[in-house]
PDB file of C-alpha atoms in Angstrom:
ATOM      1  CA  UNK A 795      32.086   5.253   5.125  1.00 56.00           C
ATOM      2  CA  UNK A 796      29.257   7.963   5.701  1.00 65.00           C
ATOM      3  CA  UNK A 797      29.221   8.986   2.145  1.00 80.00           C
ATOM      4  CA  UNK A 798      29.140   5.132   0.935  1.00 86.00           C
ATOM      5  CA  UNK A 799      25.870   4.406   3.368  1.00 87.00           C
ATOM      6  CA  UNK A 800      24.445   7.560   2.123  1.00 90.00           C
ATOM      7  CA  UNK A 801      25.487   7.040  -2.418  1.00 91.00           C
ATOM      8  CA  UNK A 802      23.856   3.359  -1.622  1.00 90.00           C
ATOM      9  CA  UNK A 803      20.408   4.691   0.382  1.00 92.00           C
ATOM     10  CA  UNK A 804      20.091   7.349  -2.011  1.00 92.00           C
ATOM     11  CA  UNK A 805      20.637   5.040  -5.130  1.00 93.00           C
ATOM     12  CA  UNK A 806      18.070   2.664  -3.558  1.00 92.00           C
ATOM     13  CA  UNK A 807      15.359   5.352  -2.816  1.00 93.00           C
ATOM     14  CA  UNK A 808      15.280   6.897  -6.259  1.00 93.00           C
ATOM     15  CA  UNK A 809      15.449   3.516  -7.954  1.00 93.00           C
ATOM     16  CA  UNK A 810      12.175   2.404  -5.748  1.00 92.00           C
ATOM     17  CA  UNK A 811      10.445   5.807  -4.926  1.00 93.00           C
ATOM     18  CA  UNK A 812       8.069   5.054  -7.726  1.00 93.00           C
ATOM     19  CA  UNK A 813       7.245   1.672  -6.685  1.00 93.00           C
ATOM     20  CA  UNK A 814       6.941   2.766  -2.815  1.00 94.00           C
ATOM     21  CA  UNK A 815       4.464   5.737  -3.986  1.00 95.00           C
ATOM     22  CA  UNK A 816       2.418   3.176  -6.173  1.00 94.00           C
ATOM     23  CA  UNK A 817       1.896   1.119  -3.019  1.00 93.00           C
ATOM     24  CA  UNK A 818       1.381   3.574  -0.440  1.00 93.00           C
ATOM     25  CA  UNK A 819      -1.044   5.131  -2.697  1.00 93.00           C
ATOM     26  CA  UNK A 820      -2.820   1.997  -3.432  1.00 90.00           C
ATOM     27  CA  UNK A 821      -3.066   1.392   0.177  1.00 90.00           C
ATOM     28  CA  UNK A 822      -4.225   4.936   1.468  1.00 89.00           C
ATOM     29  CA  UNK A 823      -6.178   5.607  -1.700  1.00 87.00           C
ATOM     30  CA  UNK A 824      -4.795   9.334  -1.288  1.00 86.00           C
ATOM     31  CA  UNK A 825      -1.969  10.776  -2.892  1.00 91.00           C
ATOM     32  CA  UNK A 826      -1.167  13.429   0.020  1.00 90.00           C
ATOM     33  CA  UNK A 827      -1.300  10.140   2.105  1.00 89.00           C
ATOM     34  CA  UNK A 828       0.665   8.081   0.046  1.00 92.00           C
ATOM     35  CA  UNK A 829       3.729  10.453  -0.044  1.00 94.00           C
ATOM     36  CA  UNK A 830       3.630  11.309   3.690  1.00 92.00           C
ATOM     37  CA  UNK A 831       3.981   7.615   3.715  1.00 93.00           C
ATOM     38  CA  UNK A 832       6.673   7.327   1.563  1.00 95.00           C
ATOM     39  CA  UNK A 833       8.387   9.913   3.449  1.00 94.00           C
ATOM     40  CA  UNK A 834       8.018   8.627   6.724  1.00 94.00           C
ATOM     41  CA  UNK A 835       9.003   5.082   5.051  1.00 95.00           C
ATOM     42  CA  UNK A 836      12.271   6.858   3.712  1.00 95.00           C
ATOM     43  CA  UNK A 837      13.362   8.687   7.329  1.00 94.00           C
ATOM     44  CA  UNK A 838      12.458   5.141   9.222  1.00 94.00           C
ATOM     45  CA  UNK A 839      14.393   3.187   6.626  1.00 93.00           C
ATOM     46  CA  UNK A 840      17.658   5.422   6.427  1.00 93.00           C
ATOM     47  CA  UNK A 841      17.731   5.130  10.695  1.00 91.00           C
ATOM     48  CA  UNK A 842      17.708   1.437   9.900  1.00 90.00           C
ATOM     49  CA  UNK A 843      19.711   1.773   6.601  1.00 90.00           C
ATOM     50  CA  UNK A 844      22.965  -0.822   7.661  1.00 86.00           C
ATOM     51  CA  UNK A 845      20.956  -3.597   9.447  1.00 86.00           C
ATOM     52  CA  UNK A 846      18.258  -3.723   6.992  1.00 86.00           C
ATOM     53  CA  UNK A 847      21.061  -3.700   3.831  1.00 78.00           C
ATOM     54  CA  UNK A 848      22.851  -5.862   5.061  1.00 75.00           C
ATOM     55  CA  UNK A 849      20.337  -8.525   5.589  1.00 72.00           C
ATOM     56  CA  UNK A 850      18.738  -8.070   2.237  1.00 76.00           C
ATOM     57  CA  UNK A 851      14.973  -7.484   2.874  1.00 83.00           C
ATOM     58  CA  UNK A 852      14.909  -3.734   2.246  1.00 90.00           C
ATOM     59  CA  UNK A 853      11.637  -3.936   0.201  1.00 90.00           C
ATOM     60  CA  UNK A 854       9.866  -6.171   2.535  1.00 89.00           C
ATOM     61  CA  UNK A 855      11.064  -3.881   5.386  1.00 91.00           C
ATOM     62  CA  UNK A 856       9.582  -0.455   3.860  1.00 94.00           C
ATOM     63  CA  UNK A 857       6.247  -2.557   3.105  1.00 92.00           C
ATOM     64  CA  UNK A 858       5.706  -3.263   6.671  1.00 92.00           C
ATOM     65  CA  UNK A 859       6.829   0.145   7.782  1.00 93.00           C
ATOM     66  CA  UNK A 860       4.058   1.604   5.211  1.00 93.00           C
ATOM     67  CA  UNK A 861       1.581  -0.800   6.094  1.00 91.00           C
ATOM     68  CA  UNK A 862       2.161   0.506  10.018  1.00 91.00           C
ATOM     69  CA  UNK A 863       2.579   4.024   9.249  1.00 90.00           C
ATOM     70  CA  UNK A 864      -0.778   3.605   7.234  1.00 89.00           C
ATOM     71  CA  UNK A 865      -2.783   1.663   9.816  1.00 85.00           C
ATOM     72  CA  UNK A 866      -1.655   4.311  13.077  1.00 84.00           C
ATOM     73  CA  UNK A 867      -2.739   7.460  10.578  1.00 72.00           C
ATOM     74  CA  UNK A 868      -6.302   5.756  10.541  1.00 64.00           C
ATOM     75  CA  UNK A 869      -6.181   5.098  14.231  1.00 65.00           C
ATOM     76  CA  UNK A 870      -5.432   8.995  15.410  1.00 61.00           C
ATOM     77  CA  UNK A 871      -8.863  11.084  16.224  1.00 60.00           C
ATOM     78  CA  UNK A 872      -7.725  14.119  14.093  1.00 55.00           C
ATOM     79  CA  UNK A 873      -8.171  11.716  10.847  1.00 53.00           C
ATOM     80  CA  UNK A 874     -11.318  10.815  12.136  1.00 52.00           C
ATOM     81  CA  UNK A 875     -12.682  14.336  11.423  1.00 57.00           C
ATOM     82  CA  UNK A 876     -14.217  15.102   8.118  1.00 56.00           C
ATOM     83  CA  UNK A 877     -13.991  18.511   6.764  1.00 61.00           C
ATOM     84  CA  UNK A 878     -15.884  20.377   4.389  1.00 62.00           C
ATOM     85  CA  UNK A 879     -15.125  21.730   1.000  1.00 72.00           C
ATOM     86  CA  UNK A 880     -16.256  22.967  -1.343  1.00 76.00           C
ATOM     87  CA  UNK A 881     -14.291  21.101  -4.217  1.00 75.00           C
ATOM     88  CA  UNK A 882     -14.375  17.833  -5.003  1.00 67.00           C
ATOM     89  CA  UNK A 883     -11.402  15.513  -4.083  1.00 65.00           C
ATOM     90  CA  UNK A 884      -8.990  14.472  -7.277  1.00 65.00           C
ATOM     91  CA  UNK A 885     -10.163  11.165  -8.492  1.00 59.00           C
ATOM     92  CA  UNK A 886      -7.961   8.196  -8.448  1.00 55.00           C
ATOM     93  CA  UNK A 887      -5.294   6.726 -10.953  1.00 52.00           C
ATOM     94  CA  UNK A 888      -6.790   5.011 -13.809  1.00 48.00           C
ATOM     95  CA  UNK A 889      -4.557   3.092 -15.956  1.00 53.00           C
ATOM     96  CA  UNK A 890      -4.504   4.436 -19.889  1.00 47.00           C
ATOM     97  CA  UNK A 891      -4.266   0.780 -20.824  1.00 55.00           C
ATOM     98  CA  UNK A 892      -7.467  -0.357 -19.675  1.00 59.00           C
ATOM     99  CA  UNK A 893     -11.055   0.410 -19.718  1.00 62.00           C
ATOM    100  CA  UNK A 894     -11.200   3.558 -17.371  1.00 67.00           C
ATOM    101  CA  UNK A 895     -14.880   3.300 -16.438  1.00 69.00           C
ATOM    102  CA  UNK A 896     -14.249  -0.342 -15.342  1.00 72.00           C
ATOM    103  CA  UNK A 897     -10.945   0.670 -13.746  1.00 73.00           C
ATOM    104  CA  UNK A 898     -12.595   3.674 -11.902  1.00 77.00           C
ATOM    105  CA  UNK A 899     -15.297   1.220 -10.597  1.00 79.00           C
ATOM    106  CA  UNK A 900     -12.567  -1.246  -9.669  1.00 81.00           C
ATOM    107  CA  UNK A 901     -10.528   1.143  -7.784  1.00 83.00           C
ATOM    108  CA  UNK A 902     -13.955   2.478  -5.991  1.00 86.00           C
ATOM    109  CA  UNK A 903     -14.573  -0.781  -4.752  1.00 87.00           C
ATOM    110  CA  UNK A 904     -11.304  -1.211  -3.741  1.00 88.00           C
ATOM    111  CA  UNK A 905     -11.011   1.345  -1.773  1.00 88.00           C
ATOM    112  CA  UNK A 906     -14.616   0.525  -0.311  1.00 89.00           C
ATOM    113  CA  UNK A 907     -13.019  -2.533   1.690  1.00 92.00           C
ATOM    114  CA  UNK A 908     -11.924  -2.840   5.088  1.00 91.00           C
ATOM    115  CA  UNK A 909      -8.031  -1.285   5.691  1.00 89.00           C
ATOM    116  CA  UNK A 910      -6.895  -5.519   6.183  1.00 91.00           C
ATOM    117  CA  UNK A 911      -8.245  -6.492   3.071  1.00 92.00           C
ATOM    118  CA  UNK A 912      -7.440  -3.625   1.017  1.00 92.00           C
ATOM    119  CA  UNK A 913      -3.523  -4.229   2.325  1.00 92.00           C
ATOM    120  CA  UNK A 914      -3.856  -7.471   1.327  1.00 93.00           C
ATOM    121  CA  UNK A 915      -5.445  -7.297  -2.292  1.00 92.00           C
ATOM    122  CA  UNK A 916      -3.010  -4.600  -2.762  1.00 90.00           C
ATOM    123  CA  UNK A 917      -0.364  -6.665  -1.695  1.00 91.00           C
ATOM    124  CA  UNK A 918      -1.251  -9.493  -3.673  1.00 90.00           C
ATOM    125  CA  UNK A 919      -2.248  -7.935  -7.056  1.00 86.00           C
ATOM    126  CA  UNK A 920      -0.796  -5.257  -7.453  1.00 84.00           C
ATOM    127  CA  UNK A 921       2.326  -6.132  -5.690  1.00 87.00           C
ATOM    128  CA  UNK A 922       2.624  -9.292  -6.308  1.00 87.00           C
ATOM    129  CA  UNK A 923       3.639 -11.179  -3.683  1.00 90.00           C
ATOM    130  CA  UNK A 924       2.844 -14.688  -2.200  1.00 91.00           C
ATOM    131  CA  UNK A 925       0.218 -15.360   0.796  1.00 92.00           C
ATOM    132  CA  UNK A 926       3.710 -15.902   3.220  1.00 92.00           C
ATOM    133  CA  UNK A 927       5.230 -12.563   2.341  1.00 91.00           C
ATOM    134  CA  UNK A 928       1.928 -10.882   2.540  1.00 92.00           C
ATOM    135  CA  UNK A 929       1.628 -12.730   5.743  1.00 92.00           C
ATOM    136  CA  UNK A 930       4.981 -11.539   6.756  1.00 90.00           C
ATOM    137  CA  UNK A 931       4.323  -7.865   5.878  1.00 89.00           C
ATOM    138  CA  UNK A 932       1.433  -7.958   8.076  1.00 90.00           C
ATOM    139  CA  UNK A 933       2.793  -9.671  10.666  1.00 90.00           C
ATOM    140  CA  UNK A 934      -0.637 -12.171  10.604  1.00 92.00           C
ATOM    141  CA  UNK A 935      -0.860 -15.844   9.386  1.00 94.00           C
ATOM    142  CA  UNK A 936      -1.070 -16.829   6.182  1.00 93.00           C
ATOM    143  CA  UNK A 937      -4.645 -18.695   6.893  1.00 94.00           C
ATOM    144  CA  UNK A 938      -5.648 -15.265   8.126  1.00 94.00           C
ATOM    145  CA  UNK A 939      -4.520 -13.521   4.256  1.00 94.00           C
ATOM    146  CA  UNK A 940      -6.547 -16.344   2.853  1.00 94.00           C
ATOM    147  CA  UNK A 941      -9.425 -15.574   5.012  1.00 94.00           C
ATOM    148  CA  UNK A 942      -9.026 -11.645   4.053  1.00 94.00           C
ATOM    149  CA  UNK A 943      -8.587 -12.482   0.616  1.00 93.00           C
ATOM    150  CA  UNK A 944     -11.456 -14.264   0.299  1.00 93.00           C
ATOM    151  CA  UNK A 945     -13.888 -11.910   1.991  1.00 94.00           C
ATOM    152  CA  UNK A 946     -12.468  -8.905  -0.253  1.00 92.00           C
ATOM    153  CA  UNK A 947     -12.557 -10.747  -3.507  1.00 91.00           C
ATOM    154  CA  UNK A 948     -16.225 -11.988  -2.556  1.00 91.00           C
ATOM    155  CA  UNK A 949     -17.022  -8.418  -1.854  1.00 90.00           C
ATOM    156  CA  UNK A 950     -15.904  -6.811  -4.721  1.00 88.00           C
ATOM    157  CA  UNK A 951     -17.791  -9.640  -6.387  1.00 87.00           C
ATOM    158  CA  UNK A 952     -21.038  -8.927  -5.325  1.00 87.00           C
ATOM    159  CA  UNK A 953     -20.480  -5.034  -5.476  1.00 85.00           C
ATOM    160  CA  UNK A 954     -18.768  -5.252  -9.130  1.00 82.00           C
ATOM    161  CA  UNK A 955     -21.696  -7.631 -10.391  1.00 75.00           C
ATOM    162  CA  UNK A 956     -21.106 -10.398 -13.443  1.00 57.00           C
ATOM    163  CA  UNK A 957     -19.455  -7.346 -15.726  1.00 53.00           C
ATOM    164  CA  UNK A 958     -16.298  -8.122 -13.926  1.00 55.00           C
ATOM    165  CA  UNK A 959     -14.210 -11.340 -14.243  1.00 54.00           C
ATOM    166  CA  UNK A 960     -12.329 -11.589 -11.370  1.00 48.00           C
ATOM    167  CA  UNK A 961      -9.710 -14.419 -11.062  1.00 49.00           C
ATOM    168  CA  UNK A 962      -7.869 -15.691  -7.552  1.00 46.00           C
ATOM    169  CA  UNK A 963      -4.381 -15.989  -7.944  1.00 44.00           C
ATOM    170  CA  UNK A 964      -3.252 -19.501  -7.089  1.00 42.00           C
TER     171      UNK A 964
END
């Protein structure tokens, strides 16, 4: 029975490691961040592995627990302390498919906004998901994503300028 919980966690983790990076990375804006996410996610998850299987909101489940994980690292006063170097940090993922100047200004915008909004632009356009499930991820209401949404999308507005079209989803 071990080995069966264990084939089925493992088969689940590599299928969705990629998409768990993308959005733990999206969310930190840091790719050391992002996988010490994932990696917490994974050990939280596999503790959990039978109740949250068997109930069939494993994605949804390893949101939230990035989305926490993410919002206590920003909390503790060791993050709060900047340290010097003397090389610059790696610059973000820019999609090959796009524009990268506009994608780089994008992203820096992005990553500009308040930790609530950028969890829930994130959520909802890169992830994809409705204003319930974002609201269910974040444990807040879903006239509270609206709210967030709004404010983020009227930011980046004003700090993109007109050279940016940016559409709400409906």
């Amino acid at each position: 029975m071990a080995s069966s919980r264990d084939e089925e966690f493992t088969a689940w983790m590599t299928a969705r490691q990629g998409v768990l990076f993308r959005t733990a990375y999206l969310v930190s804006g840091d790719k050391q961040t992002a996988e010490d996410l994932v990696q917490t996610a994974a050990a939280k998850l596999y503790l959990a592995w039978d109740r949250v299987h068997e109930r069939g909101n494993v994605d949804a489940y390893v949101r939230r627990i990035i989305i926490n994980e993410h919002n206590s690292l920003w909390r503790r006063p060791w993050k709060k302390r900047e340290h010097v170097t003397e090389e610059l940090p790696e610059t973000g993922y820019v999609d090959p498919q796009t524009d990268p100047t506009e994608a780089a200004a994008l992203w820096k915008a992005v990553q500009a906004l308040p930790a609530r909004q950028r969890a829930v632009i994130v959520l909802r356009y890169y992830e994809d998901l409705s204003e319930a499930e974002i609201a269910a991820t974040l444990e807040i209401s879903p006239g509270t994503v609206k709210s967030q949404a709004s404010r983020a999308m009227a930011t980046l507005r004003t700090r993109l300028g007109s050279a940016f079209q940016l559409e709400e989803q409906s």
